[in-house]
Amino acid sequence: QSALTQPASVSGSPGQSITISCTGTSSDVGSYNLVSWYQQHPGKAPKLMIYEVSKRPSGVSNRFSGSKSGNTASLTISGLQAEDEADYYCCSYAGSSTFVPYVFGTGTKVTVL
Amino acid sequence: EVQLVESGGGLVQPGGSLKLSCAASGFTFSGSAMHWVRQASGKGLEWVGRIRSKANSYATAYAASVKGRFTISRDDSKNTAYLQMNSLKTEDTAVYYCTRLGSDWGQGTLVTVSS
């Protein structure tokens, strides 16, 4: 099971919107609406930002939204703020019958200019 | 409040073994699948493995990179999950997180494999 593909870096100015893509295969992203997104600041544990493609946990800003089309999931951050600067990882379920049921993305560093 | 606290990390020589523990509280541990995720310094997150609940026969699954060397177990009476790591390699050096793969993550414990 290969890692999901994300762009290495994405940047934007405060107030702008950015989108991070997460490309998998028909065996993972394309087959299940079980894609989640994590934000990670340096030295900290990952924080769940989106689950089941587009659902936001309580307490997560509505500036964060998720979507999916085919084998590619996306995370959009609108109204970019300085505190959004972090690493972002997608994660997809790949089925209980597979040897490796979960796979993470390669990670994207978001820079606020 | 959900808490996941990892322990057991440290320095070990290549070929050695180490057992990590994850003490859980604040939720029904026995009904939850537990995962281990690792992160090498400056690298991304890597899913290591998981153990399901008793209702799901304590089924385990592992990443290809650790299969055959790592074993995940749990003791529901102690609300604790374990990661037994054998035949350790330098490339296993990482921070190891215990997680329910959602909102609940431990703080991580550092494992360094070096001679």
Short mmCIF file of C-alpha atoms in Angstrom, two decimals:
data_model
loop_
_atom_site.label_atom_id
_atom_site.label_comp_id
_atom_site.label_asym_id
_atom_site.label_seq_id
_atom_site.Cartn_x
_atom_site.Cartn_y
_atom_site.Cartn_z
CA GLN A 1 0.00 0.00 0.00
CA SER A 2 1.66 3.25 -1.13
CA ALA A 3 1.28 6.55 0.64
CA LEU A 4 -1.38 8.90 -0.66
CA THR A 5 0.08 11.70 -2.77
CA GLN A 6 -0.03 15.27 -1.51
CA PRO A 7 1.80 18.38 -2.75
CA ALA A 8 4.91 19.01 -0.66
CA SER A 9 3.99 22.61 -0.02
CA VAL A 10 1.21 25.12 -0.51
CA SER A 11 1.31 28.78 0.39
CA GLY A 12 -1.08 31.68 0.53
CA SER A 13 -1.49 35.16 1.93
CA PRO A 14 -3.65 35.93 4.95
CA GLY A 15 -7.33 35.94 3.99
CA GLN A 16 -6.82 33.87 0.87
CA SER A 17 -8.09 30.34 0.28
CA ILE A 18 -5.88 27.36 -0.43
CA THR A 19 -6.63 23.77 -1.37
CA ILE A 20 -4.55 20.70 -0.61
CA SER A 21 -5.09 17.60 -2.71
CA CYS A 22 -4.72 13.99 -1.63
CA THR A 23 -4.59 11.46 -4.42
CA GLY A 24 -5.04 7.77 -3.79
CA THR A 25 -6.44 4.87 -5.75
CA SER A 26 -9.71 3.11 -6.35
CA SER A 27 -8.76 0.80 -3.46
CA ASP A 28 -8.65 3.51 -0.83
CA VAL A 29 -9.80 7.10 -1.41
CA GLY A 30 -11.97 6.12 -4.32
CA SER A 31 -13.75 3.29 -2.52
CA TYR A 32 -14.60 4.75 0.87
CA ASN A 33 -15.92 8.02 2.26
CA LEU A 34 -13.46 7.57 5.11
CA VAL A 35 -10.87 10.23 4.41
CA SER A 36 -9.67 12.34 7.31
CA TRP A 37 -7.35 15.33 7.52
CA TYR A 38 -4.90 16.16 10.30
CA GLN A 39 -3.10 19.36 11.17
CA GLN A 40 0.26 19.11 12.89
CA HIS A 41 2.28 21.93 14.38
CA PRO A 42 5.98 21.32 15.10
CA GLY A 43 6.56 19.11 18.11
CA LYS A 44 2.85 18.47 18.59
CA ALA A 45 0.57 15.50 18.05
CA PRO A 46 -1.68 15.57 14.99
CA LYS A 47 -5.07 17.24 15.37
CA LEU A 48 -8.15 15.99 13.53
CA MET A 49 -9.59 18.67 11.26
CA ILE A 50 -11.92 16.73 8.95
CA TYR A 51 -13.31 13.20 9.07
CA GLU A 52 -15.46 11.13 6.71
CA VAL A 53 -14.40 13.39 3.82
CA SER A 54 -16.25 16.54 4.86
CA LYS A 55 -17.31 16.43 8.50
CA ARG A 56 -15.80 18.82 11.03
CA PRO A 57 -15.21 17.82 14.65
CA SER A 58 -16.62 20.10 17.28
CA GLY A 59 -14.32 23.04 17.85
CA VAL A 60 -12.72 23.07 14.40
CA SER A 61 -13.20 26.32 12.52
CA ASN A 62 -15.65 26.30 9.62
CA ARG A 63 -12.84 27.80 7.54
CA PHE A 64 -11.75 24.20 7.04
CA SER A 65 -13.73 22.10 4.58
CA GLY A 66 -13.22 18.79 2.83
CA SER A 67 -14.43 17.17 -0.36
CA LYS A 68 -13.74 14.21 -2.62
CA SER A 69 -13.94 13.46 -6.31
CA GLY A 70 -12.99 10.04 -7.57
CA ASN A 71 -9.64 9.01 -6.15
CA THR A 72 -8.74 12.51 -4.95
CA ALA A 73 -9.75 14.16 -1.71
CA SER A 74 -9.21 17.84 -0.98
CA LEU A 75 -8.90 20.08 2.05
CA THR A 76 -9.71 23.76 1.61
CA ILE A 77 -8.71 26.41 4.09
CA SER A 78 -10.53 29.68 3.54
CA GLY A 79 -9.65 33.01 5.13
CA LEU A 80 -6.10 31.81 5.73
CA GLN A 81 -4.69 32.84 9.10
CA ALA A 82 -1.19 32.80 10.57
CA GLU A 83 -2.08 29.95 12.92
CA ASP A 84 -2.99 27.76 9.96
CA GLU A 85 0.72 27.46 9.12
CA ALA A 86 1.42 23.80 9.81
CA ASP A 87 1.81 20.41 8.19
CA TYR A 88 -1.34 18.71 6.93
CA TYR A 89 -1.86 14.99 6.35
CA CYS A 90 -4.71 13.09 4.78
CA CYS A 91 -5.53 9.55 5.83
CA SER A 92 -7.76 7.02 4.11
CA TYR A 93 -9.30 3.71 5.04
CA ALA A 94 -8.43 0.99 2.53
CA GLY A 95 -10.74 -1.83 3.57
CA SER A 96 -10.77 -4.50 6.27
CA SER A 97 -9.90 -7.25 3.84
CA THR A 98 -6.63 -5.65 2.84
CA PHE A 99 -3.36 -6.29 4.64
CA VAL A 100 -2.93 -2.59 5.33
CA PRO A 101 -6.29 -1.01 6.15
CA TYR A 102 -5.08 2.56 6.63
CA VAL A 103 -2.73 4.81 4.71
CA PHE A 104 -1.52 8.36 5.29
CA GLY A 105 -0.66 10.98 2.75
CA THR A 106 2.85 12.26 2.17
CA GLY A 107 2.08 15.51 3.96
CA THR A 108 1.81 19.16 2.88
CA LYS A 109 3.52 22.10 4.50
CA VAL A 110 1.27 25.14 4.49
CA THR A 111 3.01 28.49 4.62
CA VAL A 112 1.20 31.73 5.32
CA LEU A 113 3.06 34.46 3.47
CA GLU B 1 -11.52 13.82 29.17
CA VAL B 2 -9.83 11.31 26.89
CA GLN B 3 -6.18 10.64 27.67
CA LEU B 4 -3.69 8.43 25.90
CA VAL B 5 -0.26 8.22 27.53
CA GLU B 6 2.58 6.37 25.83
CA SER B 7 5.62 5.09 27.66
CA GLY B 8 8.53 2.76 27.11
CA GLY B 9 10.50 4.64 24.50
CA GLY B 10 14.25 4.97 24.63
CA LEU B 11 17.55 4.06 23.04
CA VAL B 12 18.04 0.54 21.75
CA GLN B 13 20.70 -1.10 19.60
CA PRO B 14 19.94 -2.41 16.13
CA GLY B 15 18.53 -5.91 16.40
CA GLY B 16 17.19 -5.22 19.86
CA SER B 17 13.67 -5.15 21.25
CA LEU B 18 11.46 -2.62 22.98
CA LYS B 19 7.89 -2.66 24.24
CA LEU B 20 5.77 0.47 24.23
CA SER B 21 2.68 0.92 26.36
CA CYS B 22 -0.34 3.16 25.86
CA ALA B 23 -2.47 3.82 28.94
CA ALA B 24 -5.97 4.99 28.07
CA SER B 25 -8.68 6.74 30.06
CA GLY B 26 -11.83 8.74 29.50
CA PHE B 27 -13.54 6.42 27.04
CA THR B 28 -14.64 2.80 26.71
CA PHE B 29 -11.25 1.31 25.90
CA SER B 30 -12.51 -2.24 25.50
CA GLY B 31 -14.80 -1.23 22.66
CA SER B 32 -12.23 0.76 20.71
CA ALA B 33 -9.73 -0.21 18.06
CA MET B 34 -6.28 1.14 18.94
CA HIS B 35 -3.67 2.20 16.44
CA TRP B 36 0.04 3.01 16.49
CA VAL B 37 1.38 5.70 14.16
CA ARG B 38 5.01 6.77 13.91
CA GLN B 39 6.88 9.77 12.62
CA ALA B 40 10.59 9.90 11.91
CA SER B 41 12.25 13.25 12.50
CA GLY B 42 11.35 15.66 9.73
CA LYS B 43 9.23 13.03 7.98
CA GLY B 44 5.54 12.31 7.58
CA LEU B 45 3.12 10.17 9.52
CA GLU B 46 3.26 6.43 8.96
CA TRP B 47 0.49 4.09 10.08
CA VAL B 48 2.16 1.20 11.92
CA GLY B 49 -0.69 -1.07 12.92
CA ARG B 50 -3.88 -1.57 14.86
CA ILE B 51 -5.70 -3.97 17.11
CA ARG B 52 -9.47 -4.21 17.08
CA SER B 53 -11.74 -4.89 20.03
CA LYS B 54 -12.72 -8.24 21.55
CA ALA B 55 -15.98 -8.05 19.60
CA ASN B 56 -13.85 -8.03 16.47
CA SER B 57 -11.65 -10.88 17.67
CA TYR B 58 -8.72 -8.61 18.59
CA ALA B 59 -7.82 -8.62 14.89
CA THR B 60 -4.49 -7.03 14.12
CA ALA B 61 -3.03 -5.50 10.99
CA TYR B 62 0.41 -4.07 10.29
CA ALA B 63 2.25 -1.93 7.80
CA ALA B 64 4.47 -3.90 5.44
CA SER B 65 7.54 -2.20 6.91
CA VAL B 66 6.98 -3.73 10.35
CA LYS B 67 5.03 -6.92 9.63
CA GLY B 68 6.70 -9.91 11.23
CA ARG B 69 8.76 -7.75 13.59
CA PHE B 70 6.15 -5.74 15.51
CA THR B 71 3.22 -7.11 17.52
CA ILE B 72 0.31 -5.13 18.91
CA SER B 73 -1.61 -6.44 21.90
CA ARG B 74 -3.98 -5.10 24.52
CA ASP B 75 -5.10 -5.69 28.08
CA ASP B 76 -8.65 -4.43 28.44
CA SER B 77 -8.54 -4.99 32.22
CA LYS B 78 -5.75 -2.41 32.39
CA ASN B 79 -7.04 -0.12 29.61
CA THR B 80 -3.65 -0.46 27.98
CA ALA B 81 -2.41 -1.20 24.48
CA TYR B 82 1.10 -2.40 23.69
CA LEU B 83 3.52 -2.34 20.79
CA GLN B 84 6.20 -5.03 20.99
CA MET B 85 9.04 -4.16 18.63
CA ASN B 86 11.62 -6.82 17.78
CA SER B 87 14.55 -6.94 15.36
CA LEU B 88 14.69 -3.17 15.43
CA LYS B 89 16.38 -1.31 12.60
CA THR B 90 17.82 2.19 12.47
CA GLU B 91 14.93 3.15 10.19
CA ASP B 92 12.49 2.39 13.03
CA THR B 93 13.77 5.49 14.83
CA ALA B 94 10.73 7.72 15.28
CA VAL B 95 8.20 9.20 17.65
CA TYR B 96 5.51 6.58 18.18
CA TYR B 97 1.94 7.74 18.79
CA CYS B 98 -0.91 5.75 20.24
CA THR B 99 -4.24 6.86 18.77
CA ARG B 100 -7.84 5.97 18.07
CA LEU B 101 -7.22 7.55 14.65
CA GLY B 102 -9.60 10.42 15.20
CA SER B 103 -9.48 13.15 17.74
CA ASP B 104 -7.59 11.15 20.34
CA TRP B 105 -3.80 10.98 20.22
CA GLY B 106 -1.11 10.51 22.82
CA GLN B 107 1.84 12.84 23.16
CA GLY B 108 4.16 10.32 21.57
CA THR B 109 7.22 8.48 22.80
CA LEU B 110 10.62 8.60 21.09
CA VAL B 111 12.30 5.40 20.01
CA THR B 112 15.92 5.69 18.90
CA VAL B 113 17.62 2.71 17.28
CA SER B 114 21.34 3.28 17.19
CA SER B 115 24.61 1.63 18.11
#
